[in-house]
Amino acid sequence: MNSKVINKKIKYMFPEHSELVNTLKDNNPRFAKLFQEHDELDKTITHLELDPINHIHDDIEILKRKKLKIKDELYLLLQKASVLTGK
């Protein structure tokens, strides 16, 4: 994934933890995998929403819930790491 895109996503998703996100992506395989999955879901959802045929598709809502669940898990990992590092 392009580092410019990653930095933009971090800026909007977890602005208060941008430095920690970069650290965890490099040092925590679980966090990195979840971050990648979140990005892939984001792209899929955007693609489906741009297609008028799919615009009212139930699968989009399922994907959005899955993406939100991943974001929640990413945030929990960030909170734990923040406590451990004192950041």
PDB file of N, CA, C and O in Angstrom, residues 21-76:
ATOM      1  N   VAL A  21       0.532   4.018  15.354  1.00  0.00           N
ATOM      2  CA  VAL A  21       0.038   3.185  14.253  1.00  0.00           C
ATOM      3  C   VAL A  21       1.205   2.734  13.388  1.00  0.00           C
ATOM      4  O   VAL A  21       1.323   1.555  13.038  1.00  0.00           O
ATOM      5  N   ASN A  22       2.072   3.668  13.049  1.00  0.00           N
ATOM      6  CA  ASN A  22       3.235   3.318  12.221  1.00  0.00           C
ATOM      7  C   ASN A  22       4.122   2.291  12.922  1.00  0.00           C
ATOM      8  O   ASN A  22       4.610   1.348  12.299  1.00  0.00           O
ATOM      9  N   THR A  23       4.325   2.468  14.207  1.00  0.00           N
ATOM     10  CA  THR A  23       5.146   1.531  14.973  1.00  0.00           C
ATOM     11  C   THR A  23       4.515   0.143  14.994  1.00  0.00           C
ATOM     12  O   THR A  23       5.192  -0.864  14.754  1.00  0.00           O
ATOM     13  N   LEU A  24       3.214   0.084  15.261  1.00  0.00           N
ATOM     14  CA  LEU A  24       2.532  -1.213  15.330  1.00  0.00           C
ATOM     15  C   LEU A  24       2.474  -1.906  13.969  1.00  0.00           C
ATOM     16  O   LEU A  24       2.579  -3.129  13.894  1.00  0.00           O
ATOM     17  N   LYS A  25       2.304  -1.123  12.917  1.00  0.00           N
ATOM     18  CA  LYS A  25       2.284  -1.737  11.581  1.00  0.00           C
ATOM     19  C   LYS A  25       3.617  -2.413  11.274  1.00  0.00           C
ATOM     20  O   LYS A  25       3.660  -3.436  10.606  1.00  0.00           O
ATOM     21  N   ASP A  26       4.687  -1.840  11.777  1.00  0.00           N
ATOM     22  CA  ASP A  26       6.018  -2.406  11.540  1.00  0.00           C
ATOM     23  C   ASP A  26       6.351  -3.558  12.486  1.00  0.00           C
ATOM     24  O   ASP A  26       7.095  -4.462  12.119  1.00  0.00           O
ATOM     25  N   ASN A  27       5.812  -3.523  13.714  1.00  0.00           N
ATOM     26  CA  ASN A  27       6.254  -4.469  14.743  1.00  0.00           C
ATOM     27  C   ASN A  27       5.203  -5.456  15.230  1.00  0.00           C
ATOM     28  O   ASN A  27       5.524  -6.355  16.000  1.00  0.00           O
ATOM     29  N   ASN A  28       3.957  -5.281  14.815  1.00  0.00           N
ATOM     30  CA  ASN A  28       2.893  -6.157  15.286  1.00  0.00           C
ATOM     31  C   ASN A  28       2.172  -6.766  14.082  1.00  0.00           C
ATOM     32  O   ASN A  28       1.356  -6.105  13.439  1.00  0.00           O
ATOM     33  N   PRO A  29       2.463  -8.033  13.766  1.00  0.00           N
ATOM     34  CA  PRO A  29       1.864  -8.667  12.582  1.00  0.00           C
ATOM     35  C   PRO A  29       0.329  -8.675  12.606  1.00  0.00           C
ATOM     36  O   PRO A  29      -0.307  -8.500  11.572  1.00  0.00           O
ATOM     37  N   ARG A  30      -0.255  -8.854  13.775  1.00  0.00           N
ATOM     38  CA  ARG A  30      -1.723  -8.860  13.886  1.00  0.00           C
ATOM     39  C   ARG A  30      -2.294  -7.495  13.511  1.00  0.00           C
ATOM     40  O   ARG A  30      -3.249  -7.388  12.754  1.00  0.00           O
ATOM     41  N   PHE A  31      -1.683  -6.443  14.032  1.00  0.00           N
ATOM     42  CA  PHE A  31      -2.130  -5.083  13.722  1.00  0.00           C
ATOM     43  C   PHE A  31      -1.970  -4.805  12.229  1.00  0.00           C
ATOM     44  O   PHE A  31      -2.880  -4.265  11.595  1.00  0.00           O
ATOM     45  N   ALA A  32      -0.830  -5.169  11.675  1.00  0.00           N
ATOM     46  CA  ALA A  32      -0.569  -4.932  10.251  1.00  0.00           C
ATOM     47  C   ALA A  32      -1.592  -5.660   9.376  1.00  0.00           C
ATOM     48  O   ALA A  32      -2.093  -5.101   8.394  1.00  0.00           O
ATOM     49  N   LYS A  33      -1.918  -6.899   9.749  1.00  0.00           N
ATOM     50  CA  LYS A  33      -2.891  -7.684   8.978  1.00  0.00           C
ATOM     51  C   LYS A  33      -4.273  -7.041   9.052  1.00  0.00           C
ATOM     52  O   LYS A  33      -4.967  -6.910   8.032  1.00  0.00           O
ATOM     53  N   LEU A  34      -4.685  -6.629  10.236  1.00  0.00           N
ATOM     54  CA  LEU A  34      -5.985  -5.984  10.395  1.00  0.00           C
ATOM     55  C   LEU A  34      -6.047  -4.663   9.625  1.00  0.00           C
ATOM     56  O   LEU A  34      -7.055  -4.343   8.995  1.00  0.00           O
ATOM     57  N   PHE A  35      -4.964  -3.914   9.665  1.00  0.00           N
ATOM     58  CA  PHE A  35      -4.909  -2.638   8.958  1.00  0.00           C
ATOM     59  C   PHE A  35      -5.076  -2.865   7.456  1.00  0.00           C
ATOM     60  O   PHE A  35      -5.815  -2.153   6.781  1.00  0.00           O
ATOM     61  N   GLN A  36      -4.417  -3.904   6.951  1.00  0.00           N
ATOM     62  CA  GLN A  36      -4.517  -4.243   5.525  1.00  0.00           C
ATOM     63  C   GLN A  36      -5.929  -4.694   5.179  1.00  0.00           C
ATOM     64  O   GLN A  36      -6.481  -4.301   4.153  1.00  0.00           O
ATOM     65  N   GLU A  37      -6.531  -5.529   6.025  1.00  0.00           N
ATOM     66  CA  GLU A  37      -7.903  -5.993   5.794  1.00  0.00           C
ATOM     67  C   GLU A  37      -8.871  -4.815   5.770  1.00  0.00           C
ATOM     68  O   GLU A  37      -9.783  -4.767   4.941  1.00  0.00           O
ATOM     69  N   HIS A  38      -8.683  -3.873   6.678  1.00  0.00           N
ATOM     70  CA  HIS A  38      -9.531  -2.682   6.739  1.00  0.00           C
ATOM     71  C   HIS A  38      -9.425  -1.906   5.432  1.00  0.00           C
ATOM     72  O   HIS A  38     -10.431  -1.469   4.863  1.00  0.00           O
ATOM     73  N   ASP A  39      -8.214  -1.754   4.933  1.00  0.00           N
ATOM     74  CA  ASP A  39      -7.994  -1.032   3.684  1.00  0.00           C
ATOM     75  C   ASP A  39      -8.665  -1.747   2.510  1.00  0.00           C
ATOM     76  O   ASP A  39      -9.302  -1.105   1.666  1.00  0.00           O
ATOM     77  N   GLU A  40      -8.534  -3.069   2.457  1.00  0.00           N
ATOM     78  CA  GLU A  40      -9.144  -3.826   1.365  1.00  0.00           C
ATOM     79  C   GLU A  40     -10.669  -3.733   1.411  1.00  0.00           C
ATOM     80  O   GLU A  40     -11.321  -3.573   0.368  1.00  0.00           O
ATOM     81  N   LEU A  41     -11.243  -3.806   2.601  1.00  0.00           N
ATOM     82  CA  LEU A  41     -12.696  -3.650   2.735  1.00  0.00           C
ATOM     83  C   LEU A  41     -13.130  -2.254   2.308  1.00  0.00           C
ATOM     84  O   LEU A  41     -14.164  -2.088   1.648  1.00  0.00           O
ATOM     85  N   ASP A  42     -12.368  -1.266   2.687  1.00  0.00           N
ATOM     86  CA  ASP A  42     -12.675   0.111   2.315  1.00  0.00           C
ATOM     87  C   ASP A  42     -12.739   0.260   0.795  1.00  0.00           C
ATOM     88  O   ASP A  42     -13.669   0.856   0.254  1.00  0.00           O
ATOM     89  N   LYS A  43     -11.770  -0.308   0.113  1.00  0.00           N
ATOM     90  CA  LYS A  43     -11.737  -0.244  -1.357  1.00  0.00           C
ATOM     91  C   LYS A  43     -12.924  -0.994  -1.964  1.00  0.00           C
ATOM     92  O   LYS A  43     -13.552  -0.506  -2.908  1.00  0.00           O
ATOM     93  N   THR A  44     -13.240  -2.163  -1.439  1.00  0.00           N
ATOM     94  CA  THR A  44     -14.359  -2.953  -1.944  1.00  0.00           C
ATOM     95  C   THR A  44     -15.674  -2.209  -1.756  1.00  0.00           C
ATOM     96  O   THR A  44     -16.501  -2.137  -2.680  1.00  0.00           O
ATOM     97  N   ILE A  45     -15.876  -1.651  -0.577  1.00  0.00           N
ATOM     98  CA  ILE A  45     -17.105  -0.912  -0.287  1.00  0.00           C
ATOM     99  C   ILE A  45     -17.233   0.292  -1.218  1.00  0.00           C
ATOM    100  O   ILE A  45     -18.300   0.538  -1.788  1.00  0.00           O
ATOM    101  N   THR A  46     -16.157   1.024  -1.374  1.00  0.00           N
ATOM    102  CA  THR A  46     -16.180   2.196  -2.258  1.00  0.00           C
ATOM    103  C   THR A  46     -16.542   1.785  -3.673  1.00  0.00           C
ATOM    104  O   THR A  46     -17.373   2.421  -4.320  1.00  0.00           O
ATOM    105  N   HIS A  47     -15.940   0.711  -4.147  1.00  0.00           N
ATOM    106  CA  HIS A  47     -16.223   0.216  -5.502  1.00  0.00           C
ATOM    107  C   HIS A  47     -17.701  -0.160  -5.641  1.00  0.00           C
ATOM    108  O   HIS A  47     -18.349   0.183  -6.630  1.00  0.00           O
ATOM    109  N   LEU A  48     -18.239  -0.864  -4.664  1.00  0.00           N
ATOM    110  CA  LEU A  48     -19.645  -1.276  -4.718  1.00  0.00           C
ATOM    111  C   LEU A  48     -20.587  -0.082  -4.651  1.00  0.00           C
ATOM    112  O   LEU A  48     -21.613  -0.046  -5.331  1.00  0.00           O
ATOM    113  N   GLU A  49     -20.247   0.896  -3.837  1.00  0.00           N
ATOM    114  CA  GLU A  49     -21.111   2.071  -3.693  1.00  0.00           C
ATOM    115  C   GLU A  49     -21.131   2.938  -4.950  1.00  0.00           C
ATOM    116  O   GLU A  49     -22.115   3.622  -5.219  1.00  0.00           O
ATOM    117  N   LEU A  50     -20.047   2.899  -5.702  1.00  0.00           N
ATOM    118  CA  LEU A  50     -19.988   3.705  -6.925  1.00  0.00           C
ATOM    119  C   LEU A  50     -20.772   3.081  -8.072  1.00  0.00           C
ATOM    120  O   LEU A  50     -21.088   3.759  -9.039  1.00  0.00           O
ATOM    121  N   ASP A  51     -21.096   1.814  -7.952  1.00  0.00           N
ATOM    122  CA  ASP A  51     -21.863   1.110  -8.980  1.00  0.00           C
ATOM    123  C   ASP A  51     -23.346   1.234  -8.647  1.00  0.00           C
ATOM    124  O   ASP A  51     -23.800   0.710  -7.630  1.00  0.00           O
ATOM    125  N   PRO A  52     -24.122   1.943  -9.474  1.00  0.00           N
ATOM    126  CA  PRO A  52     -25.537   2.172  -9.168  1.00  0.00           C
ATOM    127  C   PRO A  52     -26.352   0.882  -8.981  1.00  0.00           C
ATOM    128  O   PRO A  52     -27.311   0.856  -8.227  1.00  0.00           O
ATOM    129  N   ILE A  53     -25.954  -0.159  -9.633  1.00  0.00           N
ATOM    130  CA  ILE A  53     -26.663  -1.435  -9.502  1.00  0.00           C
ATOM    131  C   ILE A  53     -26.493  -1.990  -8.098  1.00  0.00           C
ATOM    132  O   ILE A  53     -27.410  -2.568  -7.518  1.00  0.00           O
ATOM    133  N   ASN A  54     -25.328  -1.812  -7.513  1.00  0.00           N
ATOM    134  CA  ASN A  54     -25.036  -2.341  -6.181  1.00  0.00           C
ATOM    135  C   ASN A  54     -25.371  -1.375  -5.063  1.00  0.00           C
ATOM    136  O   ASN A  54     -25.236  -1.712  -3.901  1.00  0.00           O
ATOM    137  N   HIS A  55     -25.798  -0.177  -5.397  1.00  0.00           N
ATOM    138  CA  HIS A  55     -25.944   0.862  -4.380  1.00  0.00           C
ATOM    139  C   HIS A  55     -26.844   0.452  -3.209  1.00  0.00           C
ATOM    140  O   HIS A  55     -26.597   0.826  -2.075  1.00  0.00           O
ATOM    141  N   ILE A  56     -27.864  -0.330  -3.460  1.00  0.00           N
ATOM    142  CA  ILE A  56     -28.760  -0.748  -2.380  1.00  0.00           C
ATOM    143  C   ILE A  56     -28.568  -2.239  -2.141  1.00  0.00           C
ATOM    144  O   ILE A  56     -29.502  -3.003  -2.052  1.00  0.00           O
ATOM    145  N   HIS A  57     -27.361  -2.621  -2.018  1.00  0.00           N
ATOM    146  CA  HIS A  57     -27.013  -4.034  -1.882  1.00  0.00           C
ATOM    147  C   HIS A  57     -26.771  -4.360  -0.413  1.00  0.00           C
ATOM    148  O   HIS A  57     -26.033  -3.663   0.265  1.00  0.00           O
ATOM    149  N   ASP A  58     -27.403  -5.417   0.082  1.00  0.00           N
ATOM    150  CA  ASP A  58     -27.245  -5.798   1.494  1.00  0.00           C
ATOM    151  C   ASP A  58     -25.809  -6.157   1.847  1.00  0.00           C
ATOM    152  O   ASP A  58     -25.384  -5.962   2.982  1.00  0.00           O
ATOM    153  N   ASP A  59     -25.067  -6.659   0.868  1.00  0.00           N
ATOM    154  CA  ASP A  59     -23.683  -7.034   1.136  1.00  0.00           C
ATOM    155  C   ASP A  59     -22.837  -5.831   1.547  1.00  0.00           C
ATOM    156  O   ASP A  59     -21.891  -5.971   2.310  1.00  0.00           O
ATOM    157  N   ILE A  60     -23.183  -4.665   1.040  1.00  0.00           N
ATOM    158  CA  ILE A  60     -22.436  -3.459   1.407  1.00  0.00           C
ATOM    159  C   ILE A  60     -22.555  -3.225   2.911  1.00  0.00           C
ATOM    160  O   ILE A  60     -21.568  -2.922   3.580  1.00  0.00           O
ATOM    161  N   GLU A  61     -23.747  -3.398   3.437  1.00  0.00           N
ATOM    162  CA  GLU A  61     -23.955  -3.187   4.876  1.00  0.00           C
ATOM    163  C   GLU A  61     -23.189  -4.218   5.701  1.00  0.00           C
ATOM    164  O   GLU A  61     -22.625  -3.900   6.740  1.00  0.00           O
ATOM    165  N   ILE A  62     -23.156  -5.441   5.219  1.00  0.00           N
ATOM    166  CA  ILE A  62     -22.404  -6.491   5.909  1.00  0.00           C
ATOM    167  C   ILE A  62     -20.911  -6.147   5.908  1.00  0.00           C
ATOM    168  O   ILE A  62     -20.237  -6.265   6.931  1.00  0.00           O
ATOM    169  N   LEU A  63     -20.412  -5.693   4.757  1.00  0.00           N
ATOM    170  CA  LEU A  63     -18.999  -5.319   4.651  1.00  0.00           C
ATOM    171  C   LEU A  63     -18.682  -4.128   5.549  1.00  0.00           C
ATOM    172  O   LEU A  63     -17.625  -4.068   6.180  1.00  0.00           O
ATOM    173  N   LYS A  64     -19.601  -3.183   5.619  1.00  0.00           N
ATOM    174  CA  LYS A  64     -19.383  -2.016   6.487  1.00  0.00           C
ATOM    175  C   LYS A  64     -19.313  -2.423   7.953  1.00  0.00           C
ATOM    176  O   LYS A  64     -18.490  -1.896   8.707  1.00  0.00           O
ATOM    177  N   ARG A  65     -20.159  -3.354   8.356  1.00  0.00           N
ATOM    178  CA  ARG A  65     -20.112  -3.826   9.745  1.00  0.00           C
ATOM    179  C   ARG A  65     -18.802  -4.558  10.023  1.00  0.00           C
ATOM    180  O   ARG A  65     -18.203  -4.399  11.092  1.00  0.00           O
ATOM    181  N   LYS A  66     -18.351  -5.342   9.054  1.00  0.00           N
ATOM    182  CA  LYS A  66     -17.084  -6.059   9.213  1.00  0.00           C
ATOM    183  C   LYS A  66     -15.919  -5.057   9.319  1.00  0.00           C
ATOM    184  O   LYS A  66     -15.037  -5.209  10.160  1.00  0.00           O
ATOM    185  N   LYS A  67     -15.955  -4.037   8.479  1.00  0.00           N
ATOM    186  CA  LYS A  67     -14.913  -3.004   8.500  1.00  0.00           C
ATOM    187  C   LYS A  67     -14.906  -2.276   9.849  1.00  0.00           C
ATOM    188  O   LYS A  67     -13.844  -2.022  10.424  1.00  0.00           O
ATOM    189  N   LEU A  68     -16.088  -1.963  10.368  1.00  0.00           N
ATOM    190  CA  LEU A  68     -16.180  -1.293  11.662  1.00  0.00           C
ATOM    191  C   LEU A  68     -15.658  -2.186  12.787  1.00  0.00           C
ATOM    192  O   LEU A  68     -14.966  -1.715  13.694  1.00  0.00           O
ATOM    193  N   LYS A  69     -15.954  -3.470  12.711  1.00  0.00           N
ATOM    194  CA  LYS A  69     -15.451  -4.410  13.721  1.00  0.00           C
ATOM    195  C   LYS A  69     -13.919  -4.449  13.703  1.00  0.00           C
ATOM    196  O   LYS A  69     -13.275  -4.457  14.751  1.00  0.00           O
ATOM    197  N   ILE A  70     -13.334  -4.440  12.511  1.00  0.00           N
ATOM    198  CA  ILE A  70     -11.871  -4.422  12.385  1.00  0.00           C
ATOM    199  C   ILE A  70     -11.315  -3.121  12.954  1.00  0.00           C
ATOM    200  O   ILE A  70     -10.315  -3.120  13.677  1.00  0.00           O
ATOM    201  N   LYS A  71     -11.977  -2.006  12.648  1.00  0.00           N
ATOM    202  CA  LYS A  71     -11.514  -0.714  13.173  1.00  0.00           C
ATOM    203  C   LYS A  71     -11.561  -0.708  14.699  1.00  0.00           C
ATOM    204  O   LYS A  71     -10.643  -0.212  15.350  1.00  0.00           O
ATOM    205  N   ASP A  72     -12.616  -1.291  15.265  1.00  0.00           N
ATOM    206  CA  ASP A  72     -12.709  -1.383  16.724  1.00  0.00           C
ATOM    207  C   ASP A  72     -11.561  -2.208  17.297  1.00  0.00           C
ATOM    208  O   ASP A  72     -10.979  -1.860  18.323  1.00  0.00           O
ATOM    209  N   GLU A  73     -11.238  -3.295  16.619  1.00  0.00           N
ATOM    210  CA  GLU A  73     -10.131  -4.142  17.085  1.00  0.00           C
ATOM    211  C   GLU A  73      -8.795  -3.410  16.966  1.00  0.00           C
ATOM    212  O   GLU A  73      -7.942  -3.503  17.856  1.00  0.00           O
ATOM    213  N   LEU A  74      -8.621  -2.671  15.878  1.00  0.00           N
ATOM    214  CA  LEU A  74      -7.399  -1.871  15.721  1.00  0.00           C
ATOM    215  C   LEU A  74      -7.288  -0.863  16.864  1.00  0.00           C
ATOM    216  O   LEU A  74      -6.210  -0.677  17.435  1.00  0.00           O
ATOM    217  N   TYR A  75      -8.409  -0.241  17.192  1.00  0.00           N
ATOM    218  CA  TYR A  75      -8.391   0.758  18.268  1.00  0.00           C
ATOM    219  C   TYR A  75      -8.053   0.128  19.611  1.00  0.00           C
ATOM    220  O   TYR A  75      -7.290   0.701  20.394  1.00  0.00           O
ATOM    221  N   LEU A  76      -8.583  -1.061  19.867  1.00  0.00           N
ATOM    222  CA  LEU A  76      -8.243  -1.752  21.121  1.00  0.00           C
ATOM    223  C   LEU A  76      -6.754  -2.058  21.195  1.00  0.00           C
ATOM    224  O   LEU A  76      -6.132  -1.883  22.249  1.00  0.00           O
TER     225      LEU A  76
END
